[in-house]
Amino acid sequence: MSDPSPHHRQSPLDALGADDPHHDDHGAYPDEYPAEYPDEHHDDEAYEPRRQGGSRRAKKKRKPVGCLLVALVLVVAFAGGLYLGVSWVADRLNGGGEPEDFEGVASVEECATSGEVEITVPPGYVGSDIGRLLVDEGVVASSGAFTSAVGSGSVRDGTRTMCEGMSGAQAAELMTNADYIGGGNGITITAGKTKEQTLALLAEATGVPVEDFTAAAEDPAIGLPEGANGDVEGYLFPDSYDFGPEPTAVSILTQMVERSKEVAAEAGLTDDAVPGYTQHELLTLASIIEKEVLLPDERAAVAEVVYDRLEGACVAEGVPAGMLQMDSTVNYLLGAGTGTPDTTAEDRQIDSPYNTYRYPGLPPGPIASPGRASMEGAVDPTDEGYCFFVASGRDSGESLFAATYQEHLRNVDEYRNG
């Protein structure tokens, strides 16, 4: 499923920086270091990155087979569209211009005059696919009756209990109403949520006490990978779920952790997918990406900024080796309710390994649950020499990336001058 990310907007400097360009969370200090940073933190040895490695990360090369795959997808899409068009016309010819439709049942909650049918919509099914599925199960009279009633409505995958002999409008109501999914326990969790935020949302949606979720988060039965060190932070994958009519906290978190492992494998986020980094470290990196930018196509560029800083490639531009200087990690320490993406000089002095202004390398673990795009960006960074990024100030939410500090300052001016 798509990966929705409605979290914070970037501040003027990089993703979450301070007002002064020399204090931004991705900033550099080419002439002198700011007064609030202790001198011992300016020693090269003090900023030794946690991950050394003898070589830069391997870059993925694009393969010619990609063109063949694109061509194949276009052919399949054309064939599918032609088939759906024929089905649509057939529906209407069959019913004298209007698709055949049942009169409907007396109640969509009960099937007093017809049998119950459990319908499972697989991921990727579109309206016409679902319509044919409903026809095969005797729920609606024709695919056209269903698709006409759905219109532009969104149908999520999942399981519903429906009735034989429903009208297209009744079936569409059930299919587009999330409350009917899994007995009222359907929910969509967006990317960038912390574990505390996620557990609270799950409790509200399902009626299962939040205390049960807190206990379940520490239960080995939920299947966390060994590298997670028993912490669910980052491993509750953001997606749309059907938890069934009588879910438990353990069954819900198990499903979300399993989904996280599935998507990580699909995205190629595995041990040594980037040489020298474990899967847990890559997930941590992906979570930082998730909190730093809004647009999916910028995730790979942010990943490069992180890698270049970790590996000391930005030292010539004034960024101490291994120092990420990301406000997103500091805000994680401050909690989700800070109300602003920015941090203060005092915030940046917090003594914690999650404070990437004070401690080199990645923080100990994820700071939120990353979506698929951030996972993919983490294992396939750009190769442009980027060391900085800043919000563009445009309504599109895009960022401006720079390889040098001087270029970065020009991007900051562009933001400030509109």
Coordinates of N, CA, C and O in Angstrom, one line a residue, residues 12-152:
P12 N 13.1 26.3 8.0 CA 13.9 27.0 7.0 C 15.3 26.3 6.8 O 15.7 26.3 5.7
L13 N 15.9 25.8 7.8 CA 17.3 25.3 7.6 C 17.3 23.8 7.6 O 16.9 23.1 8.5
D14 N 17.7 23.3 6.4 CA 17.7 21.8 6.2 C 16.3 21.4 6.5 O 15.3 22.0 6.2
A15 N 16.2 20.2 7.1 CA 14.8 19.8 7.4 C 14.3 20.4 8.6 O 13.1 20.7 8.7
L16 N 15.1 20.6 9.6 CA 14.6 21.0 10.9 C 15.5 22.0 11.6 O 15.7 22.0 12.8
G17 N 16.1 22.9 10.9 CA 17.2 23.7 11.5 C 16.8 24.9 12.3 O 15.7 25.2 12.4
A18 N 17.8 25.5 12.9 CA 17.6 26.7 13.7 C 17.6 27.9 12.8 O 17.9 27.8 11.6
D19 N 17.4 29.1 13.3 CA 17.4 30.3 12.5 C 18.7 30.7 11.9 O 18.8 31.3 10.9
D20 N 19.8 30.5 12.7 CA 21.1 30.9 12.2 C 21.7 29.8 11.3 O 21.7 28.6 11.7
P21 N 22.1 30.1 10.1 CA 22.7 29.0 9.2 C 23.8 28.2 9.9 O 24.0 27.1 9.6
H22 N 24.5 28.8 10.9 CA 25.6 28.1 11.5 C 25.1 27.2 12.6 O 25.8 26.6 13.3
H23 N 23.8 27.2 12.9 CA 23.2 26.4 13.9 C 22.2 25.4 13.4 O 21.5 24.9 14.2
D24 N 22.2 25.2 12.1 CA 21.1 24.3 11.6 C 21.5 22.9 11.8 O 22.7 22.6 12.0
D25 N 20.5 22.0 11.8 CA 20.8 20.7 12.3 C 21.7 19.9 11.2 O 22.2 18.9 11.6
H26 N 21.7 20.4 10.0 CA 22.6 19.7 9.1 C 23.7 20.7 8.7 O 24.4 20.5 7.7
G27 N 23.9 21.7 9.5 CA 24.8 22.8 9.2 C 26.3 22.5 9.3 O 26.7 21.5 9.8
A28 N 27.1 23.4 8.9 CA 28.6 23.2 9.0 C 29.1 24.5 9.6 O 28.5 25.5 9.7
Y29 N 30.3 24.4 10.2 CA 30.9 25.5 10.9 C 32.3 25.7 10.3 O 33.3 25.3 10.8
P30 N 32.4 26.3 9.1 CA 33.7 26.4 8.4 C 34.7 27.3 9.0 O 35.9 27.1 8.9
D31 N 34.3 28.4 9.7 CA 35.2 29.3 10.3 C 35.4 29.1 11.8 O 36.5 29.1 12.3
E32 N 34.3 29.0 12.5 CA 34.4 28.8 14.0 C 33.2 28.1 14.4 O 32.2 28.1 13.8
Y33 N 33.3 27.4 15.6 CA 32.2 26.7 16.1 C 31.4 27.6 17.0 O 31.9 28.5 17.6
P34 N 30.1 27.3 17.1 CA 29.2 28.2 17.9 C 29.6 28.0 19.4 O 30.0 27.0 19.8
A35 N 29.3 29.1 20.1 CA 29.8 29.1 21.5 C 29.1 28.0 22.4 O 29.7 27.6 23.4
E36 N 27.9 27.6 22.0 CA 27.2 26.7 22.9 C 27.8 25.3 22.8 O 27.4 24.4 23.6
Y37 N 28.7 25.0 21.9 CA 29.2 23.6 21.8 C 30.6 23.6 22.5 O 31.5 24.4 22.2
P38 N 30.7 22.7 23.5 CA 31.9 22.6 24.3 C 33.1 22.3 23.4 O 33.0 21.6 22.3
D39 N 34.3 22.8 23.8 CA 35.5 22.6 22.9 C 35.8 21.2 22.7 O 36.3 20.8 21.6
E40 N 35.6 20.3 23.7 CA 36.0 18.9 23.5 C 35.2 18.3 22.4 O 35.6 17.3 21.8
H41 N 34.1 18.8 22.0 CA 33.3 18.3 20.9 C 33.8 18.7 19.5 O 33.2 18.4 18.5
H42 N 34.9 19.5 19.5 CA 35.4 20.0 18.2 C 36.7 19.3 17.9 O 37.3 19.6 16.9
D43 N 37.1 18.3 18.7 CA 38.3 17.5 18.4 C 37.9 16.5 17.4 O 36.9 15.8 17.5
D44 N 38.8 16.3 16.4 CA 38.6 15.3 15.4 C 38.3 13.9 15.9 O 37.5 13.2 15.5
E45 N 39.1 13.5 17.0 CA 38.9 12.2 17.5 C 37.6 12.0 18.2 O 37.0 11.0 18.2
A46 N 37.1 13.1 18.8 CA 35.8 13.1 19.5 C 34.7 12.8 18.5 O 33.7 12.3 18.9
Y47 N 34.9 13.1 17.3 CA 33.9 13.0 16.3 C 34.1 11.8 15.4 O 33.6 11.7 14.3
E48 N 34.8 10.8 15.9 CA 35.1 9.6 15.1 C 33.8 8.9 14.8 O 33.0 8.6 15.7
P49 N 33.4 8.7 13.6 CA 32.1 8.0 13.3 C 32.1 6.6 13.8 O 33.1 5.9 13.9
R50 N 30.9 6.2 14.2 CA 30.8 4.8 14.7 C 31.1 3.8 13.7 O 31.6 2.7 13.9
R51 N 30.7 4.1 12.5 CA 30.9 3.2 11.3 C 32.0 3.6 10.5 O 32.0 4.7 9.9
Q52 N 33.1 2.9 10.6 CA 34.3 3.3 9.8 C 34.2 2.6 8.4 O 33.9 3.3 7.4
G53 N 34.5 1.3 8.3 CA 34.5 0.7 7.0 C 35.6 1.1 6.1 O 36.0 2.3 6.1
G54 N 36.1 0.3 5.3 CA 37.3 0.6 4.5 C 36.9 1.2 3.2 O 37.8 1.7 2.5
S55 N 35.7 1.2 2.8 CA 35.3 1.8 1.5 C 33.9 2.4 1.6 O 33.1 2.1 2.5
R56 N 33.6 3.2 0.6 CA 32.3 3.8 0.5 C 31.3 2.7 0.3 O 31.6 1.7 -0.2
R57 N 30.0 3.0 0.5 CA 29.0 2.1 0.3 C 28.9 1.7 -1.2 O 29.2 2.6 -2.1
A58 N 28.5 0.5 -1.5 CA 28.3 0.1 -2.9 C 27.2 0.8 -3.5 O 26.1 1.0 -2.9
K59 N 27.3 1.3 -4.7 CA 26.3 2.0 -5.4 C 25.6 1.0 -6.3 O 26.2 0.2 -7.0
K60 N 24.2 1.1 -6.3 CA 23.5 0.2 -7.2 C 23.5 0.7 -8.6 O 23.4 1.9 -8.9
K61 N 23.8 -0.2 -9.6 CA 23.8 0.2 -11.0 C 22.5 -0.2 -11.6 O 21.9 -1.3 -11.3
R62 N 22.0 0.7 -12.5 CA 20.7 0.4 -13.1 C 21.0 -0.6 -14.2 O 21.9 -0.5 -14.9
K63 N 20.1 -1.5 -14.3 CA 20.2 -2.6 -15.3 C 19.3 -2.4 -16.5 O 18.2 -1.9 -16.3
P64 N 19.7 -2.8 -17.7 CA 18.9 -2.6 -18.9 C 17.6 -3.3 -18.8 O 16.6 -3.0 -19.4
V65 N 17.5 -4.4 -17.9 CA 16.3 -5.1 -17.8 C 15.1 -4.2 -17.3 O 14.0 -4.5 -17.6
G66 N 15.5 -3.1 -16.7 CA 14.4 -2.2 -16.3 C 13.6 -1.7 -17.4 O 12.3 -1.5 -17.3
C67 N 14.2 -1.4 -18.5 CA 13.4 -1.0 -19.7 C 12.5 -2.0 -20.2 O 11.3 -1.8 -20.6
L68 N 12.9 -3.3 -20.2 CA 12.1 -4.4 -20.6 C 10.9 -4.5 -19.6 O 9.8 -4.8 -20.0
L69 N 11.2 -4.3 -18.3 CA 10.1 -4.5 -17.3 C 9.0 -3.4 -17.6 O 7.8 -3.6 -17.4
V70 N 9.5 -2.1 -17.9 CA 8.6 -1.0 -18.1 C 7.7 -1.3 -19.3 O 6.5 -1.1 -19.3
A71 N 8.4 -1.9 -20.4 CA 7.6 -2.2 -21.6 C 6.6 -3.3 -21.3 O 5.4 -3.2 -21.7
L72 N 7.0 -4.3 -20.5 CA 6.1 -5.4 -20.1 C 4.9 -4.8 -19.3 O 3.7 -5.2 -19.6
V73 N 5.2 -3.9 -18.4 CA 4.1 -3.3 -17.6 C 3.1 -2.6 -18.4 O 1.9 -2.7 -18.3
L74 N 3.6 -1.8 -19.4 CA 2.7 -1.1 -20.3 C 1.9 -2.0 -21.1 O 0.7 -1.7 -21.3
V75 N 2.4 -3.1 -21.6 CA 1.6 -4.0 -22.4 C 0.5 -4.6 -21.5 O -0.6 -4.7 -21.9
V76 N 0.9 -5.1 -20.3 CA -0.1 -5.7 -19.4 C -1.2 -4.6 -19.1 O -2.4 -5.0 -19.1
A77 N -0.8 -3.4 -18.8 CA -1.7 -2.4 -18.5 C -2.7 -2.1 -19.6 O -3.9 -2.0 -19.4
F78 N -2.2 -2.1 -20.9 CA -3.0 -1.9 -22.0 C -4.0 -3.0 -22.2 O -5.2 -2.8 -22.4
A79 N -3.5 -4.3 -22.0 CA -4.3 -5.4 -22.2 C -5.4 -5.4 -21.1 O -6.6 -5.7 -21.3
G80 N -5.0 -5.1 -19.9 CA -6.0 -5.0 -18.8 C -7.0 -4.0 -19.0 O -8.2 -4.2 -18.8
G81 N -6.6 -2.8 -19.5 CA -7.6 -1.7 -19.7 C -8.5 -2.1 -20.8 O -9.7 -1.8 -20.7
L82 N -8.0 -2.8 -21.9 CA -8.9 -3.3 -22.9 C -9.9 -4.3 -22.4 O -11.1 -4.2 -22.7
Y83 N -9.5 -5.2 -21.5 CA -10.4 -6.2 -21.0 C -11.4 -5.5 -20.1 O -12.6 -5.9 -20.2
L84 N -11.0 -4.6 -19.3 CA -12.0 -3.9 -18.4 C -13.0 -3.1 -19.2 O -14.2 -3.0 -18.9
G85 N -12.5 -2.5 -20.3 CA -13.4 -1.8 -21.2 C -14.5 -2.7 -21.8 O -15.7 -2.3 -21.9
V86 N -14.1 -3.8 -22.3 CA -15.0 -4.8 -22.8 C -16.0 -5.3 -21.8 O -17.2 -5.4 -22.0
S87 N -15.5 -5.5 -20.5 CA -16.4 -5.9 -19.5 C -17.5 -4.8 -19.2 O -18.6 -5.1 -19.0
W88 N -17.0 -3.6 -19.2 CA -17.9 -2.5 -18.9 C -19.0 -2.4 -20.0 O -20.2 -2.2 -19.7
V89 N -18.6 -2.5 -21.3 CA -19.6 -2.5 -22.4 C -20.5 -3.6 -22.3 O -21.8 -3.5 -22.4
A90 N -20.0 -4.8 -21.9 CA -20.9 -6.0 -21.8 C -21.9 -5.9 -20.8 O -23.1 -6.3 -20.9
D91 N -21.5 -5.3 -19.7 CA -22.5 -5.0 -18.6 C -23.7 -4.2 -19.1 O -24.8 -4.5 -18.7
R92 N -23.4 -3.2 -19.8 CA -24.4 -2.3 -20.3 C -25.3 -2.9 -21.4 O -26.5 -2.7 -21.4
L93 N -24.6 -3.6 -22.3 CA -25.4 -4.3 -23.4 C -26.3 -5.3 -22.8 O -27.4 -5.5 -23.2
N94 N -25.9 -5.9 -21.7 CA -26.7 -7.0 -21.1 C -27.9 -6.4 -20.5 O -28.9 -7.1 -20.4
G95 N -27.9 -5.2 -20.0 CA -29.0 -4.6 -19.3 C -29.7 -3.5 -20.0 O -30.3 -2.6 -19.4
G96 N -29.5 -3.4 -21.4 CA -30.2 -2.4 -22.1 C -29.7 -1.0 -21.8 O -30.5 0.0 -21.8
G97 N -28.4 -0.8 -21.6 CA -27.8 0.5 -21.3 C -27.4 0.7 -19.9 O -26.6 1.5 -19.6
E98 N -28.1 0.0 -18.9 CA -27.8 0.1 -17.5 C -27.3 -1.2 -17.0 O -27.9 -2.3 -17.4
P99 N -26.3 -1.3 -16.1 CA -25.8 -2.6 -15.7 C -26.9 -3.3 -14.8 O -27.6 -2.6 -14.1
E100 N -26.9 -4.6 -14.9 CA -27.9 -5.3 -14.2 C -27.6 -5.2 -12.7 O -26.5 -5.1 -12.2
D101 N -28.7 -5.0 -11.9 CA -28.5 -4.8 -10.4 C -29.6 -5.5 -9.7 O -30.7 -5.7 -10.2
F102 N -29.3 -6.0 -8.5 CA -30.2 -6.6 -7.6 C -31.0 -5.5 -6.9 O -30.6 -4.4 -6.7
E103 N -32.2 -5.9 -6.4 CA -33.0 -4.9 -5.7 C -32.4 -4.6 -4.4 O -32.5 -3.4 -3.9
G104 N -31.7 -5.5 -3.8 CA -30.9 -5.3 -2.6 C -31.6 -6.0 -1.4 O -32.7 -6.5 -1.4
V105 N -30.8 -5.9 -0.3 CA -31.3 -6.6 1.0 C -31.9 -5.5 1.9 O -31.7 -4.3 1.7
A106 N -32.7 -6.0 2.9 CA -33.4 -5.1 3.8 C -32.4 -4.3 4.6 O -32.6 -3.2 5.0
S107 N -31.3 -5.0 5.0 CA -30.3 -4.4 5.9 C -29.0 -4.8 5.5 O -28.7 -6.0 5.3
V108 N -28.0 -3.9 5.5 CA -26.6 -4.2 5.2 C -25.9 -4.8 6.4 O -24.8 -5.4 6.3
E109 N -26.5 -4.7 7.6 CA -25.9 -5.3 8.8 C -26.3 -6.7 9.0 O -25.5 -7.5 9.6
E110 N -27.4 -7.1 8.5 CA -27.9 -8.5 8.6 C -28.3 -9.1 7.3 O -28.8 -8.3 6.5
C111 N -28.1 -10.3 7.1 CA -28.5 -11.0 5.9 C -29.8 -11.9 6.1 O -29.7 -13.1 6.1
A112 N -30.9 -11.3 6.5 CA -32.1 -12.0 6.9 C -32.7 -12.8 5.8 O -33.2 -13.9 5.9
T113 N -32.6 -12.2 4.6 CA -33.3 -12.8 3.4 C -32.3 -13.5 2.5 O -32.7 -14.0 1.4
S114 N -31.0 -13.5 2.8 CA -30.0 -14.1 1.9 C -28.8 -14.6 2.8 O -28.7 -14.2 3.9
G115 N -28.0 -15.3 2.2 CA -26.8 -15.9 2.9 C -25.7 -14.9 3.1 O -25.5 -14.0 2.3
E116 N -24.9 -15.1 4.2 CA -23.7 -14.3 4.4 C -22.6 -14.8 3.5 O -22.5 -16.0 3.3
V117 N -21.8 -13.9 3.1 CA -20.6 -14.2 2.3 C -19.4 -13.4 2.8 O -19.5 -12.2 3.0
E118 N -18.3 -14.1 3.1 CA -17.1 -13.4 3.5 C -16.3 -13.1 2.3 O -15.8 -14.0 1.6
I119 N -16.0 -11.8 2.0 CA -15.3 -11.4 0.9 C -13.9 -10.8 1.3 O -13.8 -9.9 2.1
T120 N -12.9 -11.4 0.7 CA -11.5 -10.9 1.0 C -11.0 -10.3 -0.2 O -10.9 -10.9 -1.3
V121 N -10.7 -9.0 -0.1 CA -10.1 -8.2 -1.3 C -8.6 -8.2 -1.2 O -8.0 -7.7 -0.2
P122 N -7.9 -8.9 -2.1 CA -6.4 -8.9 -2.1 C -5.8 -7.6 -2.4 O -6.5 -6.7 -3.0
P123 N -4.6 -7.3 -1.9 CA -3.9 -6.0 -2.2 C -3.8 -5.9 -3.7 O -3.5 -6.8 -4.5
G124 N -4.0 -4.6 -4.2 CA -3.8 -4.3 -5.6 C -5.1 -4.4 -6.4 O -5.1 -4.0 -7.6
Y125 N -6.1 -5.0 -5.9 CA -7.4 -5.1 -6.6 C -8.0 -3.7 -6.8 O -8.1 -2.9 -5.9
V126 N -8.5 -3.4 -8.0 CA -9.2 -2.2 -8.3 C -10.7 -2.4 -8.4 O -11.1 -3.6 -8.2
G127 N -11.5 -1.4 -8.6 CA -12.9 -1.5 -8.6 C -13.5 -2.6 -9.4 O -14.4 -3.4 -9.0
S128 N -13.1 -2.7 -10.7 CA -13.6 -3.7 -11.6 C -13.2 -5.1 -11.1 O -14.0 -6.1 -11.3
D129 N -12.0 -5.3 -10.6 CA -11.6 -6.6 -10.1 C -12.5 -7.0 -8.9 O -12.9 -8.2 -8.8
I130 N -12.8 -6.1 -8.0 CA -13.6 -6.3 -6.9 C -15.0 -6.6 -7.3 O -15.7 -7.5 -6.8
G131 N -15.5 -5.9 -8.3 CA -16.8 -6.1 -8.9 C -17.0 -7.5 -9.4 O -18.0 -8.2 -9.1
R132 N -16.0 -8.0 -10.1 CA -16.1 -9.4 -10.6 C -16.1 -10.4 -9.5 O -16.7 -11.5 -9.6
L133 N -15.3 -10.1 -8.5 CA -15.2 -11.0 -7.3 C -16.6 -11.1 -6.6 O -17.0 -12.2 -6.3
L134 N -17.3 -9.9 -6.5 CA -18.6 -9.9 -5.9 C -19.6 -10.6 -6.7 O -20.5 -11.3 -6.2
V135 N -19.5 -10.5 -8.0 CA -20.4 -11.2 -8.9 C -20.2 -12.7 -8.8 O -21.2 -13.5 -8.7
D136 N -19.0 -13.2 -8.7 CA -18.7 -14.6 -8.6 C -19.3 -15.2 -7.3 O -19.6 -16.4 -7.3
E137 N -19.3 -14.4 -6.3 CA -19.8 -14.8 -5.0 C -21.3 -14.6 -4.8 O -21.9 -14.8 -3.7
G138 N -22.0 -14.0 -5.8 CA -23.4 -13.8 -5.8 C -23.8 -12.6 -4.9 O -25.0 -12.4 -4.6
V139 N -22.9 -11.7 -4.6 CA -23.2 -10.5 -3.8 C -23.9 -9.5 -4.7 O -24.9 -8.9 -4.2
V140 N -23.4 -9.2 -5.9 CA -24.0 -8.2 -6.8 C -24.3 -8.9 -8.1 O -23.8 -10.0 -8.4
A141 N -25.2 -8.3 -8.8 CA -25.7 -8.9 -10.1 C -24.7 -8.6 -11.2 O -24.5 -9.5 -12.1
S142 N -23.9 -7.5 -11.2 CA -23.0 -7.2 -12.2 C -21.8 -6.4 -11.7 O -22.0 -5.6 -10.7
S143 N -20.7 -6.5 -12.3 CA -19.6 -5.6 -11.9 C -19.9 -4.2 -12.1 O -19.5 -3.3 -11.3
G144 N -20.6 -3.9 -13.2 CA -20.9 -2.5 -13.5 C -21.8 -1.8 -12.5 O -21.6 -0.6 -12.2
A145 N -22.7 -2.6 -11.9 CA -23.6 -2.0 -10.8 C -22.7 -1.6 -9.6 O -23.0 -0.5 -9.0
F146 N -21.7 -2.4 -9.3 CA -20.8 -2.0 -8.2 C -19.9 -0.9 -8.5 O -19.8 0.1 -7.8
T147 N -19.2 -0.9 -9.7 CA -18.2 0.1 -10.0 C -18.9 1.5 -10.2 O -18.4 2.5 -9.9
S148 N -20.1 1.5 -10.8 CA -20.9 2.7 -11.0 C -21.2 3.4 -9.6 O -21.1 4.6 -9.5
A149 N -21.5 2.5 -8.6 CA -21.9 3.0 -7.3 C -20.6 3.5 -6.6 O -20.7 4.5 -5.8
V150 N -19.5 2.8 -6.7 CA -18.3 3.2 -6.1 C -17.8 4.6 -6.6 O -17.3 5.4 -5.8
G151 N -17.9 4.8 -7.9 CA -17.4 6.0 -8.5 C -15.9 6.2 -8.2 O -15.1 5.3 -8.4
S152 N -15.6 7.4 -7.6 CA -14.2 7.7 -7.3 C -13.8 7.3 -5.9 O -12.7 7.6 -5.4

